Coordinates of C-alpha atoms in Angstrom, one line a residue:
X1 CA -89.5 -168.2 96.8
X2 CA -90.9 -167.6 93.4
X3 CA -91.1 -170.2 90.5
X4 CA -90.4 -168.0 87.4
X5 CA -86.8 -169.0 87.4
X6 CA -87.1 -172.2 89.2
X7 CA -84.2 -174.6 88.2
X8 CA -82.3 -171.9 86.2
X9 CA -78.6 -171.2 86.8
X10 CA -77.7 -167.5 86.4
X11 CA -74.4 -165.5 86.5
X12 CA -74.6 -161.9 87.5
X13 CA -71.6 -159.8 87.2
X14 CA -71.2 -156.5 89.1
X15 CA -73.7 -158.1 91.6
X16 CA -72.0 -156.7 94.8
X17 CA -73.9 -153.4 94.7
X18 CA -76.4 -151.1 92.9
X19 CA -78.3 -152.7 89.9
X20 CA -76.3 -155.9 89.9
X21 CA -77.2 -156.5 93.6
X22 CA -80.8 -155.9 93.0
X23 CA -80.8 -158.1 90.0
X24 CA -79.1 -161.1 91.9
X25 CA -81.4 -160.8 94.8
X26 CA -84.6 -160.7 92.6
X27 CA -83.3 -163.5 90.3
X28 CA -82.5 -165.7 93.5
X29 CA -86.1 -164.8 94.8
X30 CA -87.7 -166.1 91.6
X31 CA -86.0 -169.5 92.3
X32 CA -82.7 -169.5 90.3
X33 CA -79.3 -170.6 91.5
X34 CA -77.1 -167.5 91.3
X35 CA -73.4 -166.8 90.8
X36 CA -72.8 -163.5 92.5
X37 CA -69.8 -162.3 90.5
X38 CA -68.0 -159.1 91.9
X39 CA -64.3 -158.4 92.1
X40 CA -65.2 -155.8 95.0
X41 CA -63.4 -152.8 93.7
X42 CA -64.0 -149.2 94.1
X43 CA -66.0 -147.1 91.4
X44 CA -62.9 -146.3 89.5
X45 CA -61.6 -150.0 89.6
X46 CA -59.1 -149.5 92.3
X47 CA -58.8 -152.3 95.0
X48 CA -61.3 -152.4 98.0
X49 CA -62.1 -155.1 100.5
X50 CA -63.6 -157.5 97.9
X51 CA -66.4 -158.6 100.4
X52 CA -69.4 -157.3 98.5
X53 CA -70.1 -160.6 96.7
X54 CA -70.1 -162.7 99.8
X55 CA -72.4 -160.2 101.6
X56 CA -75.0 -160.6 98.7
X57 CA -74.6 -164.4 98.9
X58 CA -75.5 -164.2 102.6
X59 CA -78.5 -162.2 101.9
X60 CA -79.7 -164.6 99.3
X61 CA -79.1 -167.6 101.9
X62 CA -80.9 -165.8 104.6
X63 CA -84.0 -165.5 102.2
X64 CA -83.9 -169.1 101.4
X65 CA -82.1 -169.0 98.2
X66 CA -79.0 -170.6 96.9
X67 CA -76.0 -168.6 95.5
X68 CA -72.1 -168.6 95.4
X69 CA -69.7 -165.9 95.4
X70 CA -67.1 -165.5 92.5
X71 CA -64.6 -162.8 92.8
X72 CA -63.0 -163.0 89.3
X73 CA -62.0 -160.0 87.0
X74 CA -64.5 -159.9 84.3
X75 CA -62.2 -157.8 82.2
X76 CA -59.5 -160.7 82.4
X77 CA -59.9 -163.2 79.7
X78 CA -59.2 -166.3 81.8
X79 CA -61.1 -164.7 84.8
X80 CA -64.3 -164.7 82.6
X81 CA -63.9 -168.3 81.9
X82 CA -63.6 -169.0 85.6
X83 CA -66.8 -167.3 86.2
X84 CA -68.6 -169.4 83.7
X85 CA -66.8 -172.5 85.1
X86 CA -67.8 -171.7 88.5
X87 CA -71.5 -171.8 87.6
X88 CA -71.2 -175.2 85.9
X89 CA -68.9 -176.6 88.6
X90 CA -71.2 -175.6 91.4
X91 CA -74.7 -176.0 89.8
X92 CA -74.2 -178.3 86.9
X93 CA -75.0 -175.8 84.0
X94 CA -75.5 -172.4 83.0
X95 CA -78.7 -170.9 81.6
X96 CA -78.4 -167.1 81.9
X97 CA -75.5 -164.4 82.1
X98 CA -76.3 -160.8 83.1
X99 CA -73.4 -158.6 82.2
X100 CA -73.4 -155.6 84.5
X101 CA -69.9 -155.1 85.9
X102 CA -68.4 -151.7 85.3
X103 CA -66.4 -148.8 86.6
X104 CA -66.2 -145.1 85.8
X105 CA -63.2 -142.8 85.0
X106 CA -65.2 -139.6 84.1
X107 CA -63.3 -136.8 82.5
X108 CA -63.5 -134.4 79.7
X109 CA -61.8 -135.7 76.4
X110 CA -59.0 -133.1 76.9
X111 CA -58.2 -134.4 80.4
X112 CA -58.7 -138.2 79.7
X113 CA -55.6 -140.1 79.5
X114 CA -54.9 -143.4 77.8
X115 CA -55.4 -145.5 81.1
X116 CA -58.8 -143.7 82.0
X117 CA -60.1 -144.8 78.5
X118 CA -58.7 -148.3 78.3
X119 CA -59.7 -149.3 81.8
X120 CA -63.5 -148.4 81.3
X121 CA -63.5 -150.2 77.9
X122 CA -61.8 -153.2 79.4
X123 CA -64.4 -153.8 82.1
X124 CA -67.6 -152.7 80.3
X125 CA -66.9 -153.8 76.7
X126 CA -64.2 -156.4 76.8
X127 CA -65.8 -157.8 80.0
X128 CA -69.2 -158.2 78.5
X129 CA -67.7 -159.8 75.4
X130 CA -65.4 -162.1 77.4
X131 CA -68.2 -163.7 79.5
X132 CA -70.5 -163.9 76.6
X133 CA -67.7 -165.7 74.5
X134 CA -67.1 -168.3 77.2
X135 CA -70.8 -168.8 77.9
X136 CA -71.5 -169.0 74.1
X137 CA -68.7 -171.8 73.9
X138 CA -70.6 -173.7 76.6
X139 CA -74.0 -173.5 74.8
X140 CA -72.6 -174.2 71.4
X141 CA -71.0 -177.5 72.7
X142 CA -74.2 -178.5 74.2
X143 CA -76.0 -177.9 70.9
X144 CA -73.4 -179.9 69.1
X145 CA -73.8 -182.7 71.5
X146 CA -77.6 -182.7 70.7
X147 CA -78.7 -181.0 73.9
X148 CA -81.2 -178.2 73.9
X149 CA -80.5 -174.7 75.3
X150 CA -82.8 -172.1 76.5
X151 CA -80.0 -169.6 77.2
X152 CA -80.1 -165.9 77.8
X153 CA -77.7 -163.1 77.5
X154 CA -78.7 -159.9 79.3
X155 CA -76.4 -157.0 78.8
X156 CA -76.3 -153.6 80.5
X157 CA -76.2 -150.5 78.3
X158 CA -76.9 -146.9 79.4
X159 CA -78.6 -143.7 78.2
X160 CA -75.0 -142.5 77.8
X161 CA -74.4 -145.2 75.4
X162 CA -77.7 -144.4 73.4
X163 CA -77.6 -140.7 73.5
X164 CA -74.0 -139.7 74.5
X165 CA -72.9 -137.9 77.7
X166 CA -70.5 -135.1 78.2
X167 CA -67.4 -136.1 80.4
X168 CA -67.9 -139.8 79.6
X169 CA -66.4 -140.5 76.2
X170 CA -65.1 -143.8 77.4
X171 CA -68.0 -145.0 79.2
X172 CA -70.5 -143.8 76.4
X173 CA -68.4 -145.6 73.8
X174 CA -68.3 -148.9 75.9
X175 CA -72.0 -148.8 76.5
X176 CA -72.8 -148.0 72.7
X177 CA -70.5 -150.9 71.8
X178 CA -72.5 -153.2 74.2
X179 CA -75.8 -152.3 72.6
X180 CA -74.3 -153.0 69.1
X181 CA -72.8 -156.3 70.4
X182 CA -76.1 -157.4 71.9
X183 CA -77.8 -157.4 68.5
X184 CA -74.8 -159.2 66.8
X185 CA -75.1 -161.8 69.6
X186 CA -78.7 -162.3 69.0
X187 CA -78.1 -162.9 65.2
X188 CA -75.2 -165.2 66.0
X189 CA -76.5 -167.3 68.7
X190 CA -80.3 -167.8 67.9
X191 CA -79.4 -171.0 66.0
X192 CA -78.1 -172.4 69.4
X193 CA -81.1 -171.7 71.4
X194 CA -79.7 -168.4 73.1
X195 CA -81.3 -164.9 73.1
X196 CA -79.6 -161.8 73.7
X197 CA -81.0 -158.6 75.0
X198 CA -79.8 -155.5 76.7
X199 CA -81.2 -153.1 79.2
X200 CA -80.6 -149.4 79.5
X201 CA -81.4 -148.6 83.1
X202 CA -82.0 -145.4 85.0
X203 CA -81.6 -145.9 88.8
X204 CA -79.7 -144.4 91.7
X205 CA -76.4 -146.2 92.1
X206 CA -72.8 -145.3 93.2
X207 CA -72.2 -144.5 89.6
X208 CA -75.2 -141.9 89.4
X209 CA -74.0 -140.4 92.7
X210 CA -70.9 -138.9 91.0
X211 CA -73.4 -137.1 88.8
X212 CA -75.4 -135.7 91.7
X213 CA -78.1 -138.1 91.3
X214 CA -77.5 -140.0 94.6
X215 CA -80.4 -138.7 96.8
X216 CA -83.4 -140.8 97.6
X217 CA -86.6 -139.8 96.0
X218 CA -89.1 -142.0 98.0
X219 CA -92.7 -140.9 97.5
X220 CA -95.6 -140.7 100.0
X221 CA -96.4 -144.4 99.5
X222 CA -92.9 -145.4 100.2
X223 CA -92.0 -146.3 96.6
X224 CA -88.7 -145.0 95.4
X225 CA -88.7 -144.3 91.5
X226 CA -84.9 -144.1 91.5
X227 CA -84.3 -147.4 93.2
X228 CA -82.3 -149.9 91.5
X229 CA -84.7 -152.5 92.6
X230 CA -87.2 -151.3 90.0
X231 CA -84.9 -152.5 87.2
X232 CA -84.7 -156.1 88.5
X233 CA -88.0 -157.3 87.4
X234 CA -87.4 -156.9 83.8
X235 CA -84.2 -158.6 84.1
X236 CA -85.7 -161.5 86.0
X237 CA -88.4 -161.9 83.2
X238 CA -85.8 -161.8 80.5
X239 CA -83.7 -164.5 82.2
X240 CA -86.9 -166.7 82.3
X241 CA -88.1 -169.3 79.8
X242 CA -91.1 -167.2 79.1
X243 CA -89.0 -164.7 77.1
X244 CA -87.6 -167.1 74.4
X245 CA -89.3 -165.1 71.5
X246 CA -87.6 -161.8 72.6
X247 CA -84.1 -161.1 71.0
X248 CA -82.0 -158.4 69.9
X249 CA -83.7 -155.7 71.8
X250 CA -82.6 -152.9 74.0
X251 CA -84.9 -152.0 76.7
X252 CA -85.1 -148.7 78.6
X253 CA -86.2 -149.2 82.2
X254 CA -86.4 -147.2 85.5
X255 CA -89.2 -146.4 88.1
X256 CA -92.3 -148.0 86.7
X257 CA -91.5 -147.6 83.1
X258 CA -90.3 -150.2 80.5
X259 CA -89.7 -149.2 76.8
X260 CA -88.0 -150.5 73.8
X261 CA -85.2 -148.2 72.5
X262 CA -85.2 -148.0 68.7
X263 CA -81.7 -148.1 67.2
X264 CA -80.0 -146.6 64.2
X265 CA -82.3 -146.6 61.1
X266 CA -82.2 -145.2 57.6
X267 CA -83.4 -141.5 57.6
X268 CA -83.8 -138.9 55.0
X269 CA -81.6 -139.4 51.9
X270 CA -80.7 -137.4 48.9
X271 CA -79.4 -139.2 45.8
X272 CA -78.0 -137.1 42.9
X273 CA -77.4 -140.0 40.7
X274 CA -73.8 -138.7 40.2
X275 CA -70.9 -137.6 42.3
X276 CA -71.5 -134.5 44.5
X277 CA -69.5 -131.3 44.2
X278 CA -68.6 -130.4 47.9
X279 CA -69.8 -126.7 47.4
X280 CA -73.5 -127.9 46.6
X281 CA -73.7 -130.1 49.6
X282 CA -74.6 -127.4 52.1
X283 CA -78.1 -126.8 51.4
X284 CA -78.7 -130.6 50.8
X285 CA -77.3 -131.6 54.1
X286 CA -79.1 -129.0 56.1
X287 CA -82.4 -130.2 54.8
X288 CA -81.5 -133.7 55.5
X289 CA -80.6 -132.8 59.1
X290 CA -83.9 -130.7 59.4
X291 CA -85.9 -133.6 58.1
X292 CA -84.2 -136.3 60.3
X293 CA -85.7 -137.9 63.4
X294 CA -84.7 -136.2 66.6
X295 CA -83.6 -138.5 69.3
X296 CA -84.8 -137.2 72.8
X297 CA -82.1 -136.5 75.1
X298 CA -82.5 -137.3 78.8
X299 CA -82.8 -134.0 80.7
X300 CA -84.5 -132.0 78.0
X301 CA -83.6 -131.1 74.4
X302 CA -82.6 -133.4 71.5
X303 CA -79.8 -134.9 69.4
X304 CA -80.6 -134.8 65.6
X305 CA -79.9 -138.3 64.3
X306 CA -78.1 -137.6 61.1

């Protein structure tokens, strides 16, 4: 077992499969005690066997690590508290939360119903907030008691949240909200010894399989650039004490690539110094758009940031 995370207690949600599973396994491999939190539902949130978390715990135990399973609903207010409590009860504390749980209900806007929208927002956005809220109460309480924290919040965003995605208005909105929430959490919780960062991963999971990206892409040397295992090393490092000076960032990660995503920033501006007349805005707006920074879109092309 590694030493990077020795003595750390880490909660990973959505850890029964895909990226969450890879994160949990790597975090345990680096010496942390892990709460494998996964409700065990289907991709759309419907009930399944619920055994995924226990299977990952067994993998960790077989490799010499220490972990427990927690099958709570992260989108449930009290369920999120029970996830935090399970870490404290089992391991005596909590150092890191990795918010990864999510579902998909992909539809075009004109076909998406209220439940499709609400269900995705509930798991991704509310679930990320709820777990963060209960963890931050724990860390704030320690701070008020004179105890030092070296806490970490690691959230999961998506290229869909950074750049938008057709047919995923609910998912894109949730992931964009998570990116913004991460920056807010970094500003709020720094005084309590807690950092907050997010990742925007590109990897093959059951979610990407719905988009036709499920095939393995193993290269001649046996390395698979699309494997979710490639995302886990960055998450493990962000969970460590070495990352204490890194906060409020969104990292793009996949294959062998790690990058920092640059968020919204002020672009070209025209100031008339008086109220605009609508009929004179056309040429001004078109020039502003033409001069604006263009955000690359995965798969080619660009969206103008305007």
